[in-house]
Amino acid sequence: MRPAGHFSSAADATLLLIKFLHIQHPRRTLSKAYALVPAAGSGSRLGAALPKQYLEIGGRPLLYHALLALARHPRIEQVFVVLAQGDDQFRRYDWREFGARIEPLYCGGETRAASVFNGLLAARDSMAAADWVLVHDAARPCLGREELDRLFGELEADDTGGLLAVPVADTLKRGNRDSRVVATEPRDNLWLAQTPQMFRYRVLIEALRAADPAAATDEARAIEGLGLEPKLVLGDTRNIKVTFPEDLLLAELIIRGREEKPVKMRPGSKSGKRTARNAKKSGIRTRFRR
Ligand code: CTP
Ligand code: MG
């Protein structure tokens, strides 16, 4: 694994490229933005018969929910979906609702990083060097419009780009092989990385080309490998990644809660009673007995 801050010649070339992109695209020029959704995994930790991006919530696959906020965002020109080469599920669904805004690319690789890299290569005719690419997991079906607006708001004028993330809230324990606590770790400045992660096309593809695929579990890691510092943009804890079976139920509750447009709840108020009624209908408890 290449340590962060180590500069290969490819990394040096990329830094030069970043400087060049800034001369070509001064901050007042708005670059175009695209989304790229890796959806070529097998979902082995979830262990279902189908890859998890095709498990359904409310009659629609996780992939549909993951695409929704991206395809509806006015800043995003198009959403490229990277599918496994032998994918036979995608075409079973009717995607006409999205019109030409989504485009499947059957070029998934062995790892997530390889799928993203292959997708970027396959989309090269659509994207210019300085265009933004928002990479978002197909396994994150609860992305909201507000988080996307925050990403654009905070990164549009940024030199490097960045990612959604949430500060670590729980106390961190380091365990040994016997699951015994050996230390309590300080959680200051620790964040949990989410997606989308937003970087400029050419910088991202060069970063992934130079990265060790095993170490680059997200785009930000590859960018860090060039010695750059991606910006942490406050995400939302509801933007979960469906990894284990129990995550699917949680995602369903979050999606249903969003669809019902919850109103602010004050004890005894009419809106409070309405929220409680809505929540009861969908099986969500809003009050817990102590
Ligand atoms: N992904 C991909 N190509 C791969 C591996 C993963 O496009 N070779 C995608 C997944 O489809 C998912 C995202 O990357 O949308 C995040 O990966 P992860 O949650 O690890 O999904 P899987 O690899 O499918 O699950 P698992 O690791 O449990 O097998
Ligand atoms: Mg995986």
Short mmCIF file of C-alpha atoms in Angstrom, two decimals, residues 23-270:
data_model
loop_
_atom_site.label_atom_id
_atom_site.label_comp_id
_atom_site.label_asym_id
_atom_site.label_seq_id
_atom_site.Cartn_x
_atom_site.Cartn_y
_atom_site.Cartn_z
CA ILE A 23 -6.33 28.00 -14.95
CA GLN A 24 -8.77 26.60 -17.52
CA HIS A 25 -11.76 26.72 -15.21
CA PRO A 26 -11.67 29.75 -12.95
CA ARG A 27 -14.07 29.40 -10.03
CA ARG A 28 -16.78 31.55 -11.53
CA THR A 29 -17.20 29.07 -14.43
CA LEU A 30 -19.60 26.33 -13.47
CA SER A 31 -18.32 22.91 -14.55
CA LYS A 32 -20.88 20.29 -15.51
CA ALA A 33 -21.69 17.58 -12.99
CA TYR A 34 -22.36 13.87 -13.54
CA ALA A 35 -23.13 11.00 -11.22
CA LEU A 36 -21.61 7.54 -11.39
CA VAL A 37 -23.23 4.72 -9.43
CA PRO A 38 -21.24 1.50 -8.95
CA ALA A 39 -23.82 -1.31 -8.92
CA ALA A 40 -21.74 -4.32 -9.89
CA GLY A 41 -21.23 -5.93 -6.48
CA SER A 42 -22.58 -9.31 -5.38
CA GLY A 43 -23.80 -8.39 -1.87
CA SER A 44 -21.98 -11.31 -0.23
CA ARG A 45 -22.37 -9.97 3.34
CA LEU A 46 -26.11 -9.70 2.88
CA GLY A 47 -26.28 -13.24 1.55
CA ALA A 48 -29.51 -12.93 -0.48
CA ALA A 49 -30.26 -14.84 -3.68
CA LEU A 50 -29.92 -11.61 -5.70
CA PRO A 51 -27.21 -8.91 -5.49
CA LYS A 52 -28.50 -6.41 -2.91
CA GLN A 53 -29.00 -3.57 -5.42
CA TYR A 54 -31.93 -5.62 -6.78
CA LEU A 55 -33.62 -6.35 -3.45
CA GLU A 56 -36.86 -4.40 -3.30
CA ILE A 57 -38.26 -1.75 -1.01
CA GLY A 58 -41.85 -0.72 -1.79
CA GLY A 59 -41.79 -2.78 -5.01
CA ARG A 60 -38.71 -1.02 -6.40
CA PRO A 61 -35.09 -2.20 -6.31
CA LEU A 62 -32.57 -0.51 -4.00
CA LEU A 63 -30.85 0.74 -7.14
CA TYR A 64 -33.96 2.75 -8.09
CA HIS A 65 -34.02 4.43 -4.67
CA ALA A 66 -30.28 5.15 -4.88
CA LEU A 67 -30.73 6.83 -8.28
CA LEU A 68 -33.76 8.92 -7.41
CA ALA A 69 -32.21 11.98 -5.72
CA LEU A 70 -29.34 12.04 -8.25
CA ALA A 71 -31.58 11.81 -11.33
CA ARG A 72 -33.85 14.57 -10.01
CA HIS A 73 -31.10 17.02 -9.08
CA PRO A 74 -30.98 19.99 -11.47
CA ARG A 75 -27.16 20.26 -11.36
CA ILE A 76 -26.61 16.65 -12.48
CA GLU A 77 -26.55 16.20 -16.25
CA GLN A 78 -26.64 12.44 -16.34
CA VAL A 79 -26.30 9.40 -14.09
CA PHE A 80 -24.10 6.53 -15.27
CA VAL A 81 -24.83 3.17 -13.66
CA VAL A 82 -21.99 0.64 -13.63
CA LEU A 83 -23.40 -2.89 -13.87
CA ALA A 84 -21.72 -6.29 -13.78
CA GLN A 85 -20.92 -7.51 -17.27
CA GLY A 86 -23.37 -10.41 -17.00
CA ASP A 87 -26.12 -8.43 -15.22
CA ASP A 88 -29.52 -9.80 -16.26
CA GLN A 89 -31.64 -7.90 -13.69
CA PHE A 90 -31.37 -4.27 -14.75
CA ARG A 91 -33.33 -4.77 -17.97
CA ARG A 92 -36.18 -6.46 -16.11
CA TYR A 93 -37.24 -3.07 -14.75
CA ASP A 94 -38.90 -0.14 -16.44
CA TRP A 95 -36.56 2.86 -16.10
CA ARG A 96 -38.51 5.16 -18.45
CA GLU A 97 -39.41 7.48 -15.58
CA PHE A 98 -35.80 8.72 -15.70
CA GLY A 99 -35.81 9.18 -19.48
CA ALA A 100 -32.30 9.68 -20.88
CA ARG A 101 -30.97 10.84 -17.50
CA ILE A 102 -29.66 7.40 -16.58
CA GLU A 103 -27.32 5.31 -18.69
CA PRO A 104 -26.28 1.73 -17.86
CA LEU A 105 -22.67 0.72 -18.52
CA TYR A 106 -21.99 -3.02 -18.42
CA CYS A 107 -18.36 -2.79 -17.35
CA GLY A 108 -18.18 -3.67 -13.63
CA GLY A 109 -14.84 -4.90 -12.28
CA GLU A 110 -13.54 -7.20 -9.53
CA THR A 111 -13.56 -4.49 -6.86
CA ARG A 112 -15.61 -1.35 -6.26
CA ALA A 113 -12.59 0.77 -7.26
CA ALA A 114 -12.27 -1.19 -10.52
CA SER A 115 -15.98 -0.73 -11.27
CA VAL A 116 -15.69 3.04 -10.73
CA PHE A 117 -12.51 3.23 -12.82
CA ASN A 118 -14.08 1.21 -15.68
CA GLY A 119 -17.21 3.37 -15.53
CA LEU A 120 -15.17 6.58 -15.72
CA LEU A 121 -13.31 5.21 -18.73
CA ALA A 122 -16.53 4.12 -20.45
CA ALA A 123 -18.07 7.58 -19.91
CA ARG A 124 -15.02 9.49 -21.14
CA ASP A 125 -16.74 10.86 -24.25
CA SER A 126 -19.40 12.56 -22.13
CA MET A 127 -17.20 14.14 -19.46
CA ALA A 128 -14.62 16.92 -19.70
CA ALA A 129 -11.49 16.93 -17.52
CA ALA A 130 -12.79 19.57 -15.10
CA ASP A 131 -16.36 18.23 -14.83
CA TRP A 132 -17.50 17.07 -11.42
CA VAL A 133 -18.27 13.37 -10.87
CA LEU A 134 -20.39 12.33 -7.90
CA VAL A 135 -19.75 8.66 -7.12
CA HIS A 136 -22.61 7.13 -5.13
CA ASP A 137 -23.10 3.53 -3.93
CA ALA A 138 -26.10 1.67 -5.35
CA ALA A 139 -26.38 0.25 -1.84
CA ARG A 140 -27.24 3.68 -0.32
CA PRO A 141 -30.94 4.11 -1.11
CA CYS A 142 -31.71 6.90 1.39
CA LEU A 143 -29.75 9.83 -0.06
CA GLY A 144 -31.67 13.10 0.33
CA ARG A 145 -31.84 16.25 -1.78
CA GLU A 146 -30.47 18.37 1.11
CA GLU A 147 -27.20 16.43 1.28
CA LEU A 148 -26.70 16.86 -2.47
CA ASP A 149 -27.35 20.60 -2.16
CA ARG A 150 -24.79 20.79 0.65
CA LEU A 151 -22.19 18.94 -1.46
CA PHE A 152 -22.62 21.37 -4.35
CA GLY A 153 -22.80 24.36 -2.02
CA GLU A 154 -19.54 23.51 -0.25
CA LEU A 155 -17.50 21.97 -3.04
CA GLU A 156 -18.40 23.79 -6.23
CA ALA A 157 -15.63 26.34 -5.58
CA ASP A 158 -13.25 23.92 -3.85
CA ASP A 159 -9.86 23.04 -5.29
CA THR A 160 -9.97 19.35 -4.42
CA GLY A 161 -13.57 18.19 -3.92
CA GLY A 162 -14.79 16.03 -1.05
CA LEU A 163 -17.34 13.67 0.38
CA LEU A 164 -20.36 13.39 2.63
CA ALA A 165 -19.46 12.16 6.09
CA VAL A 166 -20.83 12.20 9.63
CA PRO A 167 -18.85 12.76 12.83
CA VAL A 168 -18.37 9.62 14.93
CA ALA A 169 -20.89 9.82 17.76
CA ASP A 170 -20.25 6.66 19.78
CA THR A 171 -17.36 5.91 22.11
CA LEU A 172 -14.65 4.02 20.26
CA LYS A 173 -13.14 0.86 21.72
CA ARG A 174 -10.11 -0.99 20.40
CA GLY A 175 -10.51 -4.72 20.93
CA ASN A 176 -8.06 -7.61 20.85
CA ARG A 177 -8.57 -10.99 19.18
CA ASP A 178 -10.59 -12.23 22.18
CA SER A 179 -12.98 -9.26 21.90
CA ARG A 180 -11.57 -7.70 25.09
CA VAL A 181 -11.21 -3.94 25.27
CA VAL A 182 -7.56 -2.91 25.19
CA ALA A 183 -8.09 0.83 24.73
CA THR A 184 -10.67 3.59 24.45
CA GLU A 185 -9.78 5.69 21.45
CA PRO A 186 -10.37 9.44 21.24
CA ARG A 187 -13.02 10.18 18.66
CA ASP A 188 -12.05 13.83 18.06
CA ASN A 189 -12.02 14.65 14.37
CA LEU A 190 -13.12 11.15 13.37
CA TRP A 191 -15.77 10.92 10.65
CA LEU A 192 -17.61 8.08 8.94
CA ALA A 193 -17.28 8.36 5.17
CA GLN A 194 -20.43 8.14 3.05
CA THR A 195 -21.24 8.74 -0.59
CA PRO A 196 -21.62 10.67 -2.85
CA GLN A 197 -17.97 11.60 -3.12
CA MET A 198 -17.41 14.47 -5.54
CA PHE A 199 -14.18 15.02 -7.48
CA ARG A 200 -13.16 16.35 -10.87
CA TYR A 201 -13.24 13.75 -13.65
CA ARG A 202 -9.61 13.81 -14.71
CA VAL A 203 -8.19 14.03 -11.18
CA LEU A 204 -10.38 11.13 -10.05
CA ILE A 205 -9.51 8.82 -12.92
CA GLU A 206 -5.79 9.51 -12.49
CA ALA A 207 -6.03 9.01 -8.72
CA LEU A 208 -7.72 5.63 -9.23
CA ARG A 209 -5.17 4.64 -11.88
CA ALA A 210 -2.36 5.30 -9.38
CA ALA A 211 -4.13 3.74 -6.35
CA ASP A 212 -3.78 0.30 -4.85
CA PRO A 213 -7.26 -1.18 -5.54
CA ALA A 214 -7.24 -3.13 -2.25
CA ALA A 215 -6.63 0.05 -0.21
CA ALA A 216 -8.88 2.38 -2.17
CA THR A 217 -12.25 1.38 -0.68
CA ASP A 218 -13.55 4.82 -1.55
CA GLU A 219 -12.64 7.57 -4.00
CA ALA A 220 -11.40 9.87 -1.24
CA ARG A 221 -8.69 7.32 -0.32
CA ALA A 222 -7.37 7.38 -3.87
CA ILE A 223 -7.38 11.20 -3.85
CA GLU A 224 -5.58 11.21 -0.47
CA GLY A 225 -2.94 9.00 -2.08
CA LEU A 226 -2.05 11.99 -4.27
CA GLY A 227 -1.36 14.04 -1.14
CA LEU A 228 -4.62 15.99 -1.49
CA GLU A 229 -7.13 16.66 1.32
CA PRO A 230 -10.75 15.98 0.37
CA LYS A 231 -13.26 18.16 2.23
CA LEU A 232 -15.64 16.56 4.72
CA VAL A 233 -19.18 17.78 4.07
CA LEU A 234 -21.77 17.08 6.76
CA GLY A 235 -23.94 14.16 5.66
CA ASP A 236 -27.00 12.64 7.29
CA THR A 237 -26.97 9.51 9.46
CA ARG A 238 -29.99 8.28 7.48
CA ASN A 239 -27.85 7.91 4.35
CA ILE A 240 -26.99 4.34 5.38
CA LYS A 241 -25.28 1.68 3.30
CA VAL A 242 -27.24 -1.55 3.13
CA THR A 243 -24.63 -4.16 4.02
CA PHE A 244 -26.25 -6.71 6.36
CA PRO A 245 -29.85 -8.09 6.27
CA GLU A 246 -31.05 -5.87 9.16
CA ASP A 247 -30.00 -2.74 7.21
CA LEU A 248 -32.74 -3.45 4.68
CA LEU A 249 -35.51 -2.96 7.24
CA LEU A 250 -33.90 0.24 8.47
CA ALA A 251 -33.66 1.57 4.92
CA GLU A 252 -37.33 0.76 4.39
CA LEU A 253 -38.33 2.71 7.50
CA ILE A 254 -36.24 5.70 6.42
CA ILE A 255 -37.70 5.71 2.89
CA ARG A 256 -41.28 5.34 4.13
CA GLY A 257 -40.68 8.09 6.70
CA ARG A 258 -39.46 10.42 3.92
CA GLU A 259 -42.44 9.65 1.70
CA GLU A 260 -44.81 10.63 4.51
CA LYS A 261 -43.17 14.07 4.81
CA PRO A 262 -43.06 14.20 8.60
CA VAL A 263 -44.13 17.48 10.21
CA LYS A 264 -42.39 18.99 13.24
CA MET A 265 -43.77 17.43 16.39
CA ARG A 266 -44.77 19.39 19.47
CA PRO A 267 -46.41 17.55 22.36
CA GLY A 268 -50.21 17.96 22.24
CA SER A 269 -50.20 20.04 19.02
CA LYS A 270 -52.41 19.10 16.04
#
